[in-house]
Coordinates of C-alpha atoms in Angstrom, one line a residue:
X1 CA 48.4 199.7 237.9
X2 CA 48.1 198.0 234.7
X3 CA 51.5 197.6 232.7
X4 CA 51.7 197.2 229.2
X5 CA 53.7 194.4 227.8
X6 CA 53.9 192.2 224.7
X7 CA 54.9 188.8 223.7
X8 CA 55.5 187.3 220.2
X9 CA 53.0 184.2 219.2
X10 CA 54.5 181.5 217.1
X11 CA 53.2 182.3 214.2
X12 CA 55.4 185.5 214.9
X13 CA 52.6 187.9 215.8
X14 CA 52.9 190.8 218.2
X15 CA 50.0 190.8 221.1
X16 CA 49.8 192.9 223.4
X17 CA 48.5 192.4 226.9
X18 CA 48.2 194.3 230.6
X19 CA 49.1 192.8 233.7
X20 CA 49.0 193.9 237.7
X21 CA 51.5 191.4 237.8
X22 CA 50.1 190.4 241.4
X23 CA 51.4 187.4 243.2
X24 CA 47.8 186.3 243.8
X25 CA 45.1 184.3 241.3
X26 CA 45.2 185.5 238.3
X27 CA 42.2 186.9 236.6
X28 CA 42.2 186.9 232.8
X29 CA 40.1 189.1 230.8
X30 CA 39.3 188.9 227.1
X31 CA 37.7 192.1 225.3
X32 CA 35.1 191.3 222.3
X33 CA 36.0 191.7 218.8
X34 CA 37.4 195.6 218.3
X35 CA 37.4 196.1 221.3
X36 CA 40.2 196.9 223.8
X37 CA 41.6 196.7 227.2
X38 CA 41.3 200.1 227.7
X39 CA 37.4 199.4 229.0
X40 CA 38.5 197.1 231.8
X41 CA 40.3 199.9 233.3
X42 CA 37.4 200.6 236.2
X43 CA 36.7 196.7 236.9
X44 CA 40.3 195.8 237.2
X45 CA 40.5 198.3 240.2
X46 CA 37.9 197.0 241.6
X47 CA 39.4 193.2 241.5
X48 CA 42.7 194.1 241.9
X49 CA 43.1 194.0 245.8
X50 CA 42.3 190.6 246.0
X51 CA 43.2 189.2 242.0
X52 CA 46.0 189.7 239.9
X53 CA 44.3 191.0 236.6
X54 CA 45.3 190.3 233.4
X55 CA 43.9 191.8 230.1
X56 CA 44.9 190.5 226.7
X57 CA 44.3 192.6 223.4
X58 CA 43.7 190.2 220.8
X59 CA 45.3 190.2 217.6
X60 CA 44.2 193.5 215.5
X61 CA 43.1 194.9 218.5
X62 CA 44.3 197.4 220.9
X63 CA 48.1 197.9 220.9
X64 CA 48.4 194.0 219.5
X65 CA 49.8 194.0 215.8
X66 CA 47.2 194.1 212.5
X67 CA 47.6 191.0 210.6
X68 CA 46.1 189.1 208.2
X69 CA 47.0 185.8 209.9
X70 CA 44.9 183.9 212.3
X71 CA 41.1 185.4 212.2
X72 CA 39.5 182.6 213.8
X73 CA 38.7 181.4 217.0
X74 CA 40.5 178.7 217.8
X75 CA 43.9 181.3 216.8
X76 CA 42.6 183.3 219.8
X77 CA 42.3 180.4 221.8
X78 CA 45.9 179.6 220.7
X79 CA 47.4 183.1 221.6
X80 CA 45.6 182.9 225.1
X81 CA 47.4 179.3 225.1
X82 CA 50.7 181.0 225.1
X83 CA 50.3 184.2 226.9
X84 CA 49.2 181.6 230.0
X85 CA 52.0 179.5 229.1
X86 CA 54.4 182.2 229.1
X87 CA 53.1 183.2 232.8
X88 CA 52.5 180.3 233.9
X89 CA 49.4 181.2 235.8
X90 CA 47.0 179.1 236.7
X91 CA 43.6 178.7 239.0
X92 CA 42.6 181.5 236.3
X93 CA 39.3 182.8 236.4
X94 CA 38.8 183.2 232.7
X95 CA 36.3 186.4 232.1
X96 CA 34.7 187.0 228.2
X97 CA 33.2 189.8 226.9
X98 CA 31.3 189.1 223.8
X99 CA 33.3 186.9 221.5
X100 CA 35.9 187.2 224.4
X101 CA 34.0 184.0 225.8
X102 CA 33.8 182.0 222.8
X103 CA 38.0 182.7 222.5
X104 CA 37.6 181.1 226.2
X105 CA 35.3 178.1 225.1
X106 CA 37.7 177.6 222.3
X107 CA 40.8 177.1 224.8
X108 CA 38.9 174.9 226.5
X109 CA 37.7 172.6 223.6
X110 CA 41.4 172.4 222.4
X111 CA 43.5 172.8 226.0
X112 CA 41.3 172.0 228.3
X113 CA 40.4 172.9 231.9
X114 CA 43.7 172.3 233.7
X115 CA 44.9 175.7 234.6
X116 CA 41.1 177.0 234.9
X117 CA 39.3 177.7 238.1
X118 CA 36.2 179.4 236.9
X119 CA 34.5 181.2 233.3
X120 CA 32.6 184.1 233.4
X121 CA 30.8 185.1 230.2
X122 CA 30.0 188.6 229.6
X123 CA 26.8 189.0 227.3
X124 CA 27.9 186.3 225.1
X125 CA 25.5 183.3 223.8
X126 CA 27.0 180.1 222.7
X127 CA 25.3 180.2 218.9
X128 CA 25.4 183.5 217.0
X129 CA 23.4 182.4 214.0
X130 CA 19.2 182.1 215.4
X131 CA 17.3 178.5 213.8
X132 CA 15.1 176.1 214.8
X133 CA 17.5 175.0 217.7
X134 CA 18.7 177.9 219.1
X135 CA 16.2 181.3 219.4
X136 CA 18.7 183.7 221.1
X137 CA 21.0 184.5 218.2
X138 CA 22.8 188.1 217.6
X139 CA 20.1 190.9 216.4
X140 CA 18.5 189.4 213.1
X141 CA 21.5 186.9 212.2
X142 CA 20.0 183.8 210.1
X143 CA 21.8 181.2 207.9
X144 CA 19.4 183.2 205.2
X145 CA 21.8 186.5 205.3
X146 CA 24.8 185.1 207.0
X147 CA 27.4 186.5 206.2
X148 CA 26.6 189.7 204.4
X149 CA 24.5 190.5 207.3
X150 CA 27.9 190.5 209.5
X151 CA 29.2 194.0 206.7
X152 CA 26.8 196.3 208.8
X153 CA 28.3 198.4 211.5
X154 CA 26.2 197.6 214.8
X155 CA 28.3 199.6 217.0
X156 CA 29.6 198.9 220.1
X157 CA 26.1 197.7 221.8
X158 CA 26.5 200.4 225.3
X159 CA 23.4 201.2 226.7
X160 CA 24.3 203.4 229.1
X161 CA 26.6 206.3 230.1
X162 CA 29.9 204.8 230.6
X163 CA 32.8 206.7 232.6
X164 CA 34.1 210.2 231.0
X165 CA 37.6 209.9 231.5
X166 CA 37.6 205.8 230.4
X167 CA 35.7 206.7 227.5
X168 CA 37.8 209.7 226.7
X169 CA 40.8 207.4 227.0
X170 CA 39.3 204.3 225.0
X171 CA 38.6 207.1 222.2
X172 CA 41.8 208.5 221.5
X173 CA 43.3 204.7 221.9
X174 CA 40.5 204.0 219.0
X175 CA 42.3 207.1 217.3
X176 CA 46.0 206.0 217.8
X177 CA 45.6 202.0 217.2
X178 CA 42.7 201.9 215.0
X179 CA 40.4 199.0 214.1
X180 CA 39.8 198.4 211.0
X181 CA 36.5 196.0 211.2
X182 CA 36.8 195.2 207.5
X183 CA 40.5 193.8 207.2
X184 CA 38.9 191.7 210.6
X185 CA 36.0 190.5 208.5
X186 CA 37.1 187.0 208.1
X187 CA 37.2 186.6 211.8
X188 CA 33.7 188.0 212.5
X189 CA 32.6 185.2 210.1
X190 CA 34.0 182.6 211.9
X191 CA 32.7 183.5 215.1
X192 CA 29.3 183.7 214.1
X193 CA 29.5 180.2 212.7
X194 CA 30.6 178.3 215.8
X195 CA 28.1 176.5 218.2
X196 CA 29.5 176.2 221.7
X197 CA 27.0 174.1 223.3
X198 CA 28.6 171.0 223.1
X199 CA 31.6 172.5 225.2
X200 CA 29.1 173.7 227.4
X201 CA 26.9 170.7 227.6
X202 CA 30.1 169.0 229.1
X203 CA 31.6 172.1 231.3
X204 CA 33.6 170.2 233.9
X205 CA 34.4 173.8 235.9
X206 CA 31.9 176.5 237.3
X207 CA 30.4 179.2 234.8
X208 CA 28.3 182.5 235.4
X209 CA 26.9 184.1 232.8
X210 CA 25.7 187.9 232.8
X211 CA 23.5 189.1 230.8
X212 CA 22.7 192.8 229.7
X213 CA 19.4 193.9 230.5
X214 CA 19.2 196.2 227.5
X215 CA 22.0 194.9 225.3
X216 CA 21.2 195.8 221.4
X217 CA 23.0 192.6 220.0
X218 CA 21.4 190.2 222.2
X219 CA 17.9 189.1 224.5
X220 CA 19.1 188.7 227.6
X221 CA 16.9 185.7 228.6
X222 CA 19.9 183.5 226.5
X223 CA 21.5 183.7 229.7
X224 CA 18.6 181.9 231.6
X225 CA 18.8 179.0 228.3
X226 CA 22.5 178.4 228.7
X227 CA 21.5 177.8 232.5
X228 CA 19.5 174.8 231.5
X229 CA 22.3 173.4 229.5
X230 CA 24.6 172.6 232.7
X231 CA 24.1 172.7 236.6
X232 CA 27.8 174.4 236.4
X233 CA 26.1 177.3 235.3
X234 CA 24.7 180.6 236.5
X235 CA 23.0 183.0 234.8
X236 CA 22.5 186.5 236.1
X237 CA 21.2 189.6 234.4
X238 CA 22.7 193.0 235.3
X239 CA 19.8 195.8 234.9
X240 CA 20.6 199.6 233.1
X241 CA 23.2 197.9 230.5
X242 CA 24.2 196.4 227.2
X243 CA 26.3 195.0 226.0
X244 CA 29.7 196.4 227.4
X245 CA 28.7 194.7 230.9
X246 CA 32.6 195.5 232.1
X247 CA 32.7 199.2 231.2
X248 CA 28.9 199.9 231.9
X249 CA 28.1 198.6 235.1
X250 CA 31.5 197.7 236.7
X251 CA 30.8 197.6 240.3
X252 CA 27.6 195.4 239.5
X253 CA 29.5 193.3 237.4
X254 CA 32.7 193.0 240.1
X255 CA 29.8 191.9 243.2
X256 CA 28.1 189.3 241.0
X257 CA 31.3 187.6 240.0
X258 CA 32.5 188.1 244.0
X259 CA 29.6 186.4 245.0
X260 CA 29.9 183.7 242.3
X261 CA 33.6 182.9 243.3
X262 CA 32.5 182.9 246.8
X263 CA 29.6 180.5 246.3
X264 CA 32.0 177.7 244.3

């Protein structure tokens, strides 16, 4: 259902990405740092009668090529700038999970909305770092132990059982294309540095955010504070989960964002 192909970016790196190449509107799904597209296997079924579904592995991720190049967001943003380019899609409901959203706030801060229908942000707060403007940061993350706080291996956040034979799969991909979280260091950094809320604060196109009820990086009720920052956006919480929304709790996740697309 989902075929692997590749493109080369122009800063000559190899990323790798899975498409139902569907003549319908395109879906777009961005894992979270080491993560892969492996774990939107269950959704993508789910959406694909009615979406063509798209899921990008970001640079030294997945099957995409290990580099030292580009470990910042707005590179992301730039590689999902040409992998749409390069399909041409458009209308694309743009879906995030964990630092996955903030590569999709970051295209839209430097490319804008024009080939963008909706976002939908998987357990993902705009501000990483908590202070006296922002409460909901990730785990214990202050500007007193950033960065070195970032060296600690927090896992991969799941709360609860997620498919055998997906997980099985996802394992021996983890095996075959390893991630290598330390050689990706500089990128973690730069993610938890950004501030999203003045992209957000100005969000022209519709957003839902979902929340894990039980996610171990984050406090859900972020979700219901990102609500108050636009009337564009939705927050939802989706109950027996963490932080892997897409590969935890699937077929909740597939009928909020149904309901979502059918509401705007």
């Amino acid at each position: 259902m989902l075929e692997e192909k590749n493109f080369i970016t122009n800063d000559g790196i190899r990323i790798a990405y899975y498409d139902t190449d569907k003549s319908a509107q395109p879906i777009l799904a961005v894992p979270g740092i080491g993560s892969t597209a492996i774990l939107w296997k269950k959704v993508a079924k789910l959406f694909v009668a009615d979406y063509r579904f798209i899921v990008i592995d970001p640079r030294n991720q997945g099957r995409s090529q290990r580099t030292y190049k580009g470990q910042r967001i707005s590179r992301h943003a730039a590689d999902l700038k040409e992998l749409i380019t390069k399909l041409n899609l458009k209308d694309i409901i743009a879906i995030g999970n964990s630092m996955g959203a903030a590569n999709i706030w970051a295209y839209v801060s430097l490319f804008g909305y024009d080939r963008l229908k909706a976002i939908i942000d998987l357990d993902q707060p705009p501000k990483m770092i908590r202070d006296s403007s922002w409460k909901y940061g990730f785990k214990d993350l202050t500007w007193q132990n950033y960065p070195d706080y970032l060296k600690a291996d927090f896992g991969n956040g799941s709360f609860t059982h997620i498919n055998d034979e997906m997980f099985k799969e996802a394992k021996m991909e983890a095996q075959k294309y390893s991630y290598n979280a330390e050689e990706n260091y500089l990128c973690r950094i730069d993610h938890a540095e950004q501030d999203w809320r003045d992209v957000l604060i100005d969000l022209k196109i519709p957003m839902l955010v979902l929340a894990g009820q039980n996610s171990h990086f984050f406090d859900y009720h972020f979700a219901y504070a990102m609500e108050k920052l636009n009337k564009a956006i939705t927050a939802k919480i989706i109950k027996n989960c963490g932080h892997l929304i897409q590969a935890e709790q699937p077929l909740s996740m597939y009928k909020e964002v149904m309901n979502f697309l059918k509401e705007i």
